[in-house]
Every structure is written in C-alpha cells, then in structure tokens.
Amino acid sequence: MVNRMVAAGLGILTGLVGLIAMLRLILGAFGPGAFGLGFVLAAMLPWVVYVTYRAQHGRLTPVRALAVFGCCVVGLVAVWLFTIGPVIALALSLAAFAVIWVSDWPAARPQTESRFVHIEELTGEDAESTR
C-alpha cells in the first residue's frame, strides 16, 4: 500500500489537473472574467477535495499510484502544449480518478463454508432439522 500522504498528494494532483483543464477551457472560450473563474472554482474546488479524500481513504497499490501519477503528468503536459490539451487533460484526470475510485472499493468478502442452499438441495433429514 502507498503511504496516505503520498495518496493524498496524488489525489490533489488529480483534482488540480481537472481544475487547470477546466480553467483553460472556460477562460479560453469566454475570456478572462469573474463569472467564468467563479463558476470553475465553485465546481472544481469541491472536486479536488473529494478526489483527495477518496485517494487518502482508498488502498492504492504502487502500480496503481504510478498509473495515476502518469495520467496526471501527461495531462499537465497536454493541457499546456496542445489546442485540444484541456480535453485530453480532463479525460486523463477522469481516468486517474477511476483508478483511485476502484482502489477505494470495499475488499471482497472471504468465501466461507456458509452459503445459501436451494430447497431441492435439502434432504429429508436436513428438512426435518430446519422445522
């Protein structure tokens, strides 16, 4: 497992990639203005907090952490170098979040001896004991 501080840093980085991409999209389309900036910040700052919480709460393995970091680095490079970079960065930020989200799924329950049985599986003796 990855250290919680490293996982939180990856969550912040993932959220910031999305925030930067949204800023580039909105401000590039509508120009610099208080409304566009306020809209993006109101939408994306809670997203950064949520992604950070999920990353810190989950169980990121080193391989998954490396995948998240790679998506973030490629997204940051793309957002500044290409015209379609903000869209690519948003997609990579979503892919990094998907890895974080899957890492936060609950662990699988261990298989035990107890299981549900069908009525047909009960024998006459078992049926007598269940009454």
XYZ file of N, CA, C and O in Angstrom:
524
model
N 0.820 -1.176 0.000
C 0.000 0.000 0.000
C 0.873 1.252 0.000
O 1.957 1.274 0.547
N 0.331 2.270 -0.583
C 1.031 3.547 -0.664
C 0.732 4.351 0.605
O -0.366 4.278 1.169
N 1.705 5.109 1.070
C 1.556 5.981 2.219
C 0.353 6.913 2.022
O 0.083 7.376 0.914
N -0.366 7.209 3.100
C -1.559 8.072 2.999
C -1.221 9.481 2.506
O -2.008 10.091 1.801
N -0.070 9.996 2.876
C 0.318 11.340 2.427
C 0.614 11.341 0.928
O 0.261 12.291 0.228
N 1.242 10.293 0.443
C 1.502 10.178 -0.997
C 0.185 10.029 -1.741
O -0.032 10.655 -2.790
N -0.719 9.211 -1.196
C -2.026 9.041 -1.826
C -2.808 10.355 -1.848
O -3.442 10.688 -2.855
N -2.737 11.108 -0.752
C -3.413 12.413 -0.719
C -2.791 13.366 -1.740
O -3.503 14.125 -2.407
N -1.484 13.331 -1.876
C -0.816 14.158 -2.882
C -1.247 13.792 -4.296
O -1.454 14.669 -5.135
N -1.396 12.498 -4.552
C -1.877 12.069 -5.867
C -3.321 12.509 -6.091
O -3.699 12.874 -7.208
N -4.121 12.488 -5.035
C -5.499 12.969 -5.154
C -5.548 14.458 -5.455
O -6.321 14.906 -6.308
N -4.725 15.227 -4.757
C -4.663 16.673 -5.016
C -4.193 16.929 -6.443
O -4.758 17.765 -7.154
N -3.177 16.201 -6.873
C -2.660 16.377 -8.234
C -3.720 16.032 -9.276
O -3.894 16.762 -10.258
N -4.454 14.955 -9.047
C -5.519 14.565 -9.977
C -6.597 15.638 -10.044
O -7.061 16.004 -11.125
N -6.998 16.147 -8.895
C -8.005 17.205 -8.881
C -7.510 18.492 -9.520
O -8.252 19.171 -10.238
N -6.244 18.822 -9.292
C -5.692 20.051 -9.877
C -5.566 19.961 -11.395
O -5.717 20.971 -12.093
N -5.283 18.770 -11.908
C -5.245 18.605 -13.371
C -6.618 18.925 -13.952
O -6.734 19.650 -14.949
N -7.672 18.417 -13.328
C -9.027 18.737 -13.787
C -9.347 20.208 -13.643
O -9.970 20.811 -14.521
N -8.914 20.815 -12.536
C -9.159 22.238 -12.301
C -8.457 23.095 -13.348
O -9.057 24.009 -13.925
N -7.198 22.807 -13.614
C -6.447 23.571 -14.614
C -7.053 23.402 -15.999
O -7.192 24.361 -16.764
N -7.454 22.184 -16.323
C -8.066 21.937 -17.637
C -9.377 22.705 -17.773
O -9.654 23.301 -18.824
N -10.190 22.715 -16.720
C -11.450 23.458 -16.784
C -11.205 24.963 -16.887
O -11.914 25.661 -17.623
N -10.210 25.454 -16.169
C -9.880 26.874 -16.292
C -9.460 27.224 -17.714
O -9.877 28.247 -18.263
N -8.617 26.372 -18.298
C -8.180 26.631 -19.676
C -9.364 26.583 -20.644
O -9.435 27.378 -21.580
N -10.280 25.652 -20.439
C -11.446 25.559 -21.326
C -12.365 26.766 -21.184
O -12.729 27.401 -22.177
N -12.760 27.077 -19.977
C -13.731 28.144 -19.744
C -13.137 29.514 -20.056
O -13.751 30.326 -20.754
N -11.946 29.768 -19.562
C -11.347 31.082 -19.805
C -10.921 31.246 -21.258
O -10.920 32.359 -21.778
N -10.580 30.156 -21.914
C -10.257 30.233 -23.340
C -11.486 30.482 -24.192
O -11.430 31.167 -25.213
N -12.617 29.951 -23.777
C -13.841 30.120 -24.553
C -14.509 31.469 -24.290
O -15.000 32.110 -25.213
N -14.546 31.889 -23.043
C -15.284 33.097 -22.692
C -14.401 34.265 -22.314
O -14.902 35.347 -22.012
N -13.101 34.081 -22.287
C -12.204 35.157 -21.918
C -12.119 35.305 -20.406
O -12.910 34.729 -19.668
N -11.139 36.089 -19.977
C -10.997 36.273 -18.528
C -12.161 37.084 -17.972
O -12.511 38.135 -18.487
N -12.764 36.553 -16.953
C -13.882 37.243 -16.316
C -14.173 36.610 -14.975
O -13.860 35.448 -14.728
N -14.788 37.411 -14.109
C -15.061 36.930 -12.758
C -16.097 35.808 -12.767
O -16.018 34.872 -11.971
N -17.074 35.870 -13.675
C -18.119 34.850 -13.700
C -17.555 33.484 -14.073
O -17.838 32.490 -13.411
N -16.751 33.445 -15.121
C -16.169 32.169 -15.548
C -15.236 31.588 -14.503
O -15.275 30.395 -14.209
N -14.415 32.444 -13.919
C -13.493 31.992 -12.884
C -14.251 31.511 -11.652
O -13.935 30.462 -11.084
N -15.270 32.249 -11.253
C -16.080 31.848 -10.095
C -16.821 30.540 -10.330
O -16.915 29.696 -9.438
N -17.343 30.373 -11.547
C -18.054 29.144 -11.888
C -17.132 27.937 -11.812
O -17.477 26.910 -11.232
N -15.944 28.067 -12.385
C -14.991 26.951 -12.376
C -14.538 26.637 -10.961
O -14.474 25.462 -10.558
N -14.227 27.643 -10.193
C -13.774 27.400 -8.820
C -14.875 26.795 -7.960
O -14.617 25.906 -7.147
N -16.111 27.261 -8.142
C -17.226 26.713 -7.368
C -17.483 25.248 -7.717
O -17.899 24.465 -6.859
N -17.224 24.875 -8.953
C -17.458 23.495 -9.369
C -16.271 22.585 -9.071
O -16.446 21.420 -8.697
N -15.068 23.096 -9.216
C -13.897 22.221 -9.176
C -13.210 22.134 -7.822
O -12.556 21.122 -7.551
N -13.315 23.125 -6.972
C -12.673 23.015 -5.662
C -13.272 21.883 -4.818
O -12.521 21.126 -4.191
N -14.608 21.708 -4.795
C -15.127 20.523 -4.100
C -14.665 19.213 -4.751
O -14.477 18.210 -4.054
N -14.472 19.227 -6.049
C -13.978 18.038 -6.745
C -12.561 17.688 -6.282
O -12.254 16.523 -6.055
N -11.714 18.687 -6.132
C -10.348 18.448 -5.659
C -10.389 17.838 -4.259
O -9.665 16.878 -3.960
N -11.242 18.359 -3.399
C -11.362 17.836 -2.038
C -11.875 16.393 -2.067
O -11.364 15.522 -1.348
N -12.866 16.112 -2.898
C -13.437 14.767 -2.979
C -12.414 13.751 -3.496
O -12.284 12.655 -2.945
N -11.695 14.106 -4.533
C -10.685 13.195 -5.080
C -9.587 12.949 -4.047
O -9.117 11.811 -3.889
N -9.196 13.985 -3.335
C -8.170 13.825 -2.302
C -8.662 12.899 -1.194
O -7.926 12.022 -0.731
N -9.911 13.069 -0.776
C -10.472 12.193 0.256
C -10.500 10.738 -0.211
O -10.123 9.828 0.528
N -10.952 10.512 -1.429
C -11.020 9.145 -1.960
C -9.632 8.521 -2.071
O -9.451 7.342 -1.780
N -8.672 9.310 -2.497
C -7.310 8.778 -2.643
C -6.725 8.424 -1.281
O -6.075 7.387 -1.121
N -6.946 9.270 -0.294
C -6.399 9.026 1.032
C -7.137 7.884 1.727
O -6.551 7.133 2.488
N -8.405 7.743 1.460
C -9.230 6.727 2.109
C -9.020 5.345 1.490
O -9.186 4.330 2.163
N -8.651 5.289 0.211
C -8.537 4.021 -0.504
C -7.243 3.279 -0.214
O -6.426 3.680 0.610
N -7.090 2.184 -0.922
C -5.906 1.342 -0.789
C -5.170 1.314 -2.130
O -5.264 0.348 -2.877
N -4.432 2.382 -2.404
C -3.682 2.464 -3.656
C -2.450 1.571 -3.572
O -1.673 1.654 -2.631
N -2.292 0.726 -4.567
C -1.072 -0.069 -4.670
C -0.023 0.776 -5.395
O -0.366 1.761 -6.057
N 1.246 0.416 -5.303
C 2.266 1.199 -6.008
C 2.052 1.245 -7.526
O 2.300 2.272 -8.149
N 1.564 0.162 -8.113
C 1.330 0.152 -9.561
C 0.195 1.109 -9.926
O 0.300 1.884 -10.888
N -0.874 1.079 -9.150
C -1.990 1.998 -9.411
C -1.574 3.446 -9.156
O -2.002 4.347 -9.873
N -0.773 3.671 -8.132
C -0.295 5.027 -7.857
C 0.562 5.539 -9.009
O 0.471 6.708 -9.389
N 1.364 4.671 -9.576
C 2.180 5.061 -10.726
C 1.303 5.370 -11.938
O 1.582 6.321 -12.687
N 0.227 4.613 -12.121
C -0.706 4.884 -13.227
C -1.390 6.238 -13.035
O -1.542 7.012 -13.993
N -1.800 6.534 -11.802
C -2.423 7.827 -11.508
C -1.432 8.956 -11.771
O -1.770 9.962 -12.414
N -0.211 8.796 -11.300
C 0.811 9.824 -11.496
C 1.107 10.017 -12.991
O 1.241 11.158 -13.453
N 1.190 8.936 -13.746
C 1.431 9.041 -15.187
C 0.320 9.778 -15.901
O 0.580 10.634 -16.762
N -0.928 9.467 -15.548
C -2.060 10.184 -16.158
C -1.995 11.673 -15.844
O -2.261 12.513 -16.714
N -1.635 11.998 -14.615
C -1.568 13.409 -14.216
C -0.452 14.153 -14.950
O -0.652 15.277 -15.416
N 0.700 13.526 -15.070
C 1.822 14.184 -15.751
C 1.503 14.395 -17.230
O 1.709 15.494 -17.767
N 0.983 13.380 -17.882
C 0.629 13.519 -19.301
C -0.476 14.567 -19.462
O -0.452 15.365 -20.407
N -1.431 14.607 -18.539
C -2.492 15.609 -18.598
C -1.957 17.021 -18.433
O -2.378 17.939 -19.139
N -1.022 17.211 -17.509
C -0.437 18.540 -17.323
C 0.368 18.989 -18.535
O 0.351 20.166 -18.901
N 1.067 18.066 -19.158
C 1.817 18.413 -20.366
C 0.856 18.754 -21.498
O 1.031 19.746 -22.209
N -0.180 17.936 -21.655
C -1.122 18.142 -22.760
C -1.907 19.443 -22.614
O -2.192 20.112 -23.613
N -2.251 19.805 -21.376
C -3.083 20.991 -21.186
C -2.363 22.262 -21.633
O -2.994 23.227 -22.056
N -1.049 22.267 -21.591
C -0.309 23.467 -21.964
C 0.246 23.432 -23.383
O 0.557 24.475 -23.944
N 0.358 22.243 -23.988
C 1.017 22.169 -25.291
C 0.079 22.084 -26.483
O 0.456 22.489 -27.579
N -1.097 21.574 -26.309
C -1.968 21.306 -27.461
C -3.254 22.116 -27.371
O -3.712 22.471 -26.287
N -3.841 22.347 -28.522
C -5.110 23.057 -28.563
C -6.208 22.226 -27.915
O -7.040 22.744 -27.180
N -6.210 20.950 -28.171
C -7.194 20.056 -27.567
C -6.699 19.517 -26.222
O -7.310 18.641 -25.625
N -5.611 20.067 -25.722
C -5.000 19.627 -24.481
C -5.910 19.646 -23.266
O -5.880 18.713 -22.468
N -6.728 20.701 -23.078
C -7.623 20.682 -21.914
C -8.605 19.512 -21.925
O -8.901 18.939 -20.888
N -9.077 19.141 -23.087
C -9.996 17.998 -23.182
C -9.255 16.706 -22.862
O -9.766 15.842 -22.140
N -8.040 16.577 -23.380
C -7.225 15.399 -23.079
C -6.913 15.343 -21.586
O -6.989 14.282 -20.954
N -6.589 16.501 -21.004
C -6.277 16.548 -19.577
C -7.484 16.175 -18.727
O -7.353 15.474 -17.722
N -8.675 16.624 -19.125
C -9.879 16.240 -18.390
C -10.118 14.740 -18.473
O -10.486 14.098 -17.482
N -9.910 14.171 -19.650
C -10.088 12.725 -19.807
C -9.070 11.950 -18.969
O -9.411 10.943 -18.331
N -7.828 12.417 -18.949
C -6.812 11.742 -18.147
C -7.053 11.926 -16.652
O -6.784 11.018 -15.858
N -7.568 13.074 -16.264
C -7.921 13.278 -14.862
C -9.051 12.338 -14.454
O -9.044 11.773 -13.356
N -10.015 12.144 -15.334
C -11.098 11.197 -15.066
C -10.576 9.768 -14.993
O -11.002 8.986 -14.137
N -9.637 9.425 -15.868
C -9.042 8.082 -15.828
C -8.271 7.871 -14.525
O -8.361 6.800 -13.906
N -7.545 8.887 -14.092
C -6.814 8.783 -12.816
C -7.791 8.648 -11.656
O -7.566 7.865 -10.729
N -8.900 9.401 -11.705
C -9.899 9.263 -10.650
C -10.529 7.878 -10.665
O -10.834 7.325 -9.597
N -10.736 7.315 -11.839
C -11.311 5.969 -11.918
C -10.400 4.952 -11.224
O -10.876 4.053 -10.523
N -9.101 5.094 -11.403
C -8.155 4.202 -10.723
C -8.240 4.405 -9.208
O -8.251 3.438 -8.439
N -8.328 5.652 -8.774
C -8.448 5.949 -7.344
C -9.759 5.387 -6.805
O -9.805 4.795 -5.729
N -10.822 5.549 -7.551
C -12.143 5.103 -7.116
C -12.206 3.587 -6.988
O -12.747 3.057 -6.024
N -11.629 2.889 -7.963
C -11.603 1.426 -7.899
C -10.773 0.973 -6.700
O -11.101 -0.033 -6.056
N -9.734 1.699 -6.371
C -8.910 1.342 -5.212
C -9.648 1.551 -3.902
O -9.232 1.031 -2.875
N -10.710 2.323 -3.922
C -11.473 2.594 -2.704
C -12.660 1.649 -2.538
O -13.414 1.769 -1.584
N -12.850 0.718 -3.454
C -13.937 -0.252 -3.312
C -13.690 -1.102 -2.080
O -12.540 -1.367 -1.712
N -14.739 -1.585 -1.439
C -14.528 -2.453 -0.280
C -13.867 -3.767 -0.696
O -14.040 -4.237 -1.824
N -13.114 -4.334 0.237
C -12.440 -5.600 -0.042
C -13.469 -6.708 -0.219
O -14.551 -6.679 0.369
N -13.119 -7.673 -1.034
C -14.015 -8.805 -1.266
C -14.139 -9.625 0.015
O -13.169 -9.819 0.742
N -15.353 -10.078 0.267
C -15.561 -10.903 1.454
C -14.971 -12.288 1.226
O -15.077 -12.834 0.134
N -14.360 -12.855 2.238
C -13.788 -14.189 2.064
C -14.892 -15.234 1.903
O -15.973 -15.111 2.487
N -14.596 -16.225 1.096
C -15.539 -17.320 0.892
C -15.527 -18.200 2.135
O -14.482 -18.623 2.601
N -16.676 -18.482 2.678
C -16.760 -19.310 3.871
C -17.578 -20.547 3.579
O -18.102 -20.726 2.488
N -17.722 -21.357 4.581
C -18.488 -22.587 4.431
C -19.975 -22.306 4.309
O -20.697 -23.059 3.677
N -20.447 -21.258 4.947
C -21.881 -20.997 4.909
C -22.257 -20.411 3.549
O -21.568 -19.568 3.003
N -23.358 -20.901 3.035
C -23.870 -20.404 1.764
C -25.355 -20.662 1.719
O -25.888 -21.463 2.483
N -26.018 -19.984 0.826
C -27.441 -20.227 0.656
C -27.629 -21.522 -0.120
O -26.854 -21.841 -1.019
N -28.680 -22.254 0.216
C -28.971 -23.500 -0.493
C -30.374 -23.422 -1.064
O -31.225 -22.688 -0.570
N -30.572 -24.168 -2.112
C -31.894 -24.279 -2.700
C -32.702 -25.313 -1.927
O -32.141 -26.223 -1.308
N -33.990 -25.191 -1.992
C -34.862 -26.133 -1.293
C -34.609 -27.551 -1.790
O -34.623 -28.512 -1.018
N -34.342 -27.699 -3.083
C -34.131 -29.024 -3.657
C -32.882 -29.696 -3.103
O -32.753 -30.917 -3.133
N -31.936 -28.908 -2.601
C -30.700 -29.481 -2.084
C -30.867 -30.073 -0.693
O -30.018 -30.837 -0.242
N -31.936 -29.715 -0.014
C -32.157 -30.238 1.322
C -32.630 -31.687 1.240
O -33.508 -32.034 0.467
N -32.061 -32.534 2.043
C -32.536 -33.918 2.106
C -33.639 -34.006 3.138
O -33.912 -33.044 3.860
N -34.237 -35.133 3.235
C -35.318 -35.324 4.200
C -34.851 -35.075 5.620
O -35.541 -34.473 6.425
N -33.653 -35.500 5.935
C -33.121 -35.313 7.289
C -32.833 -33.838 7.564
O -33.137 -33.334 8.637
N -32.278 -33.132 6.576
C -32.000 -31.710 6.741
C -33.277 -30.909 6.841
O -33.376 -29.956 7.592
N -34.286 -31.321 6.077
C -35.563 -30.608 6.111
C -36.225 -30.780 7.480
O -36.872 -29.867 7.970
N -36.060 -31.956 8.098
C -36.635 -32.197 9.416
C -35.967 -31.290 10.458
O -36.615 -30.803 11.358
N -34.650 -31.097 10.341
C -33.926 -30.303 11.350
C -34.190 -28.811 11.215
O -33.963 -28.073 12.167
N -34.629 -28.354 10.066
C -34.900 -26.915 9.879
C -36.280 -26.517 10.327
O -36.591 -25.349 10.374
N -37.141 -27.486 10.631
C -38.524 -27.145 11.037
C -38.592 -26.749 12.461
O -38.043 -27.005 13.372
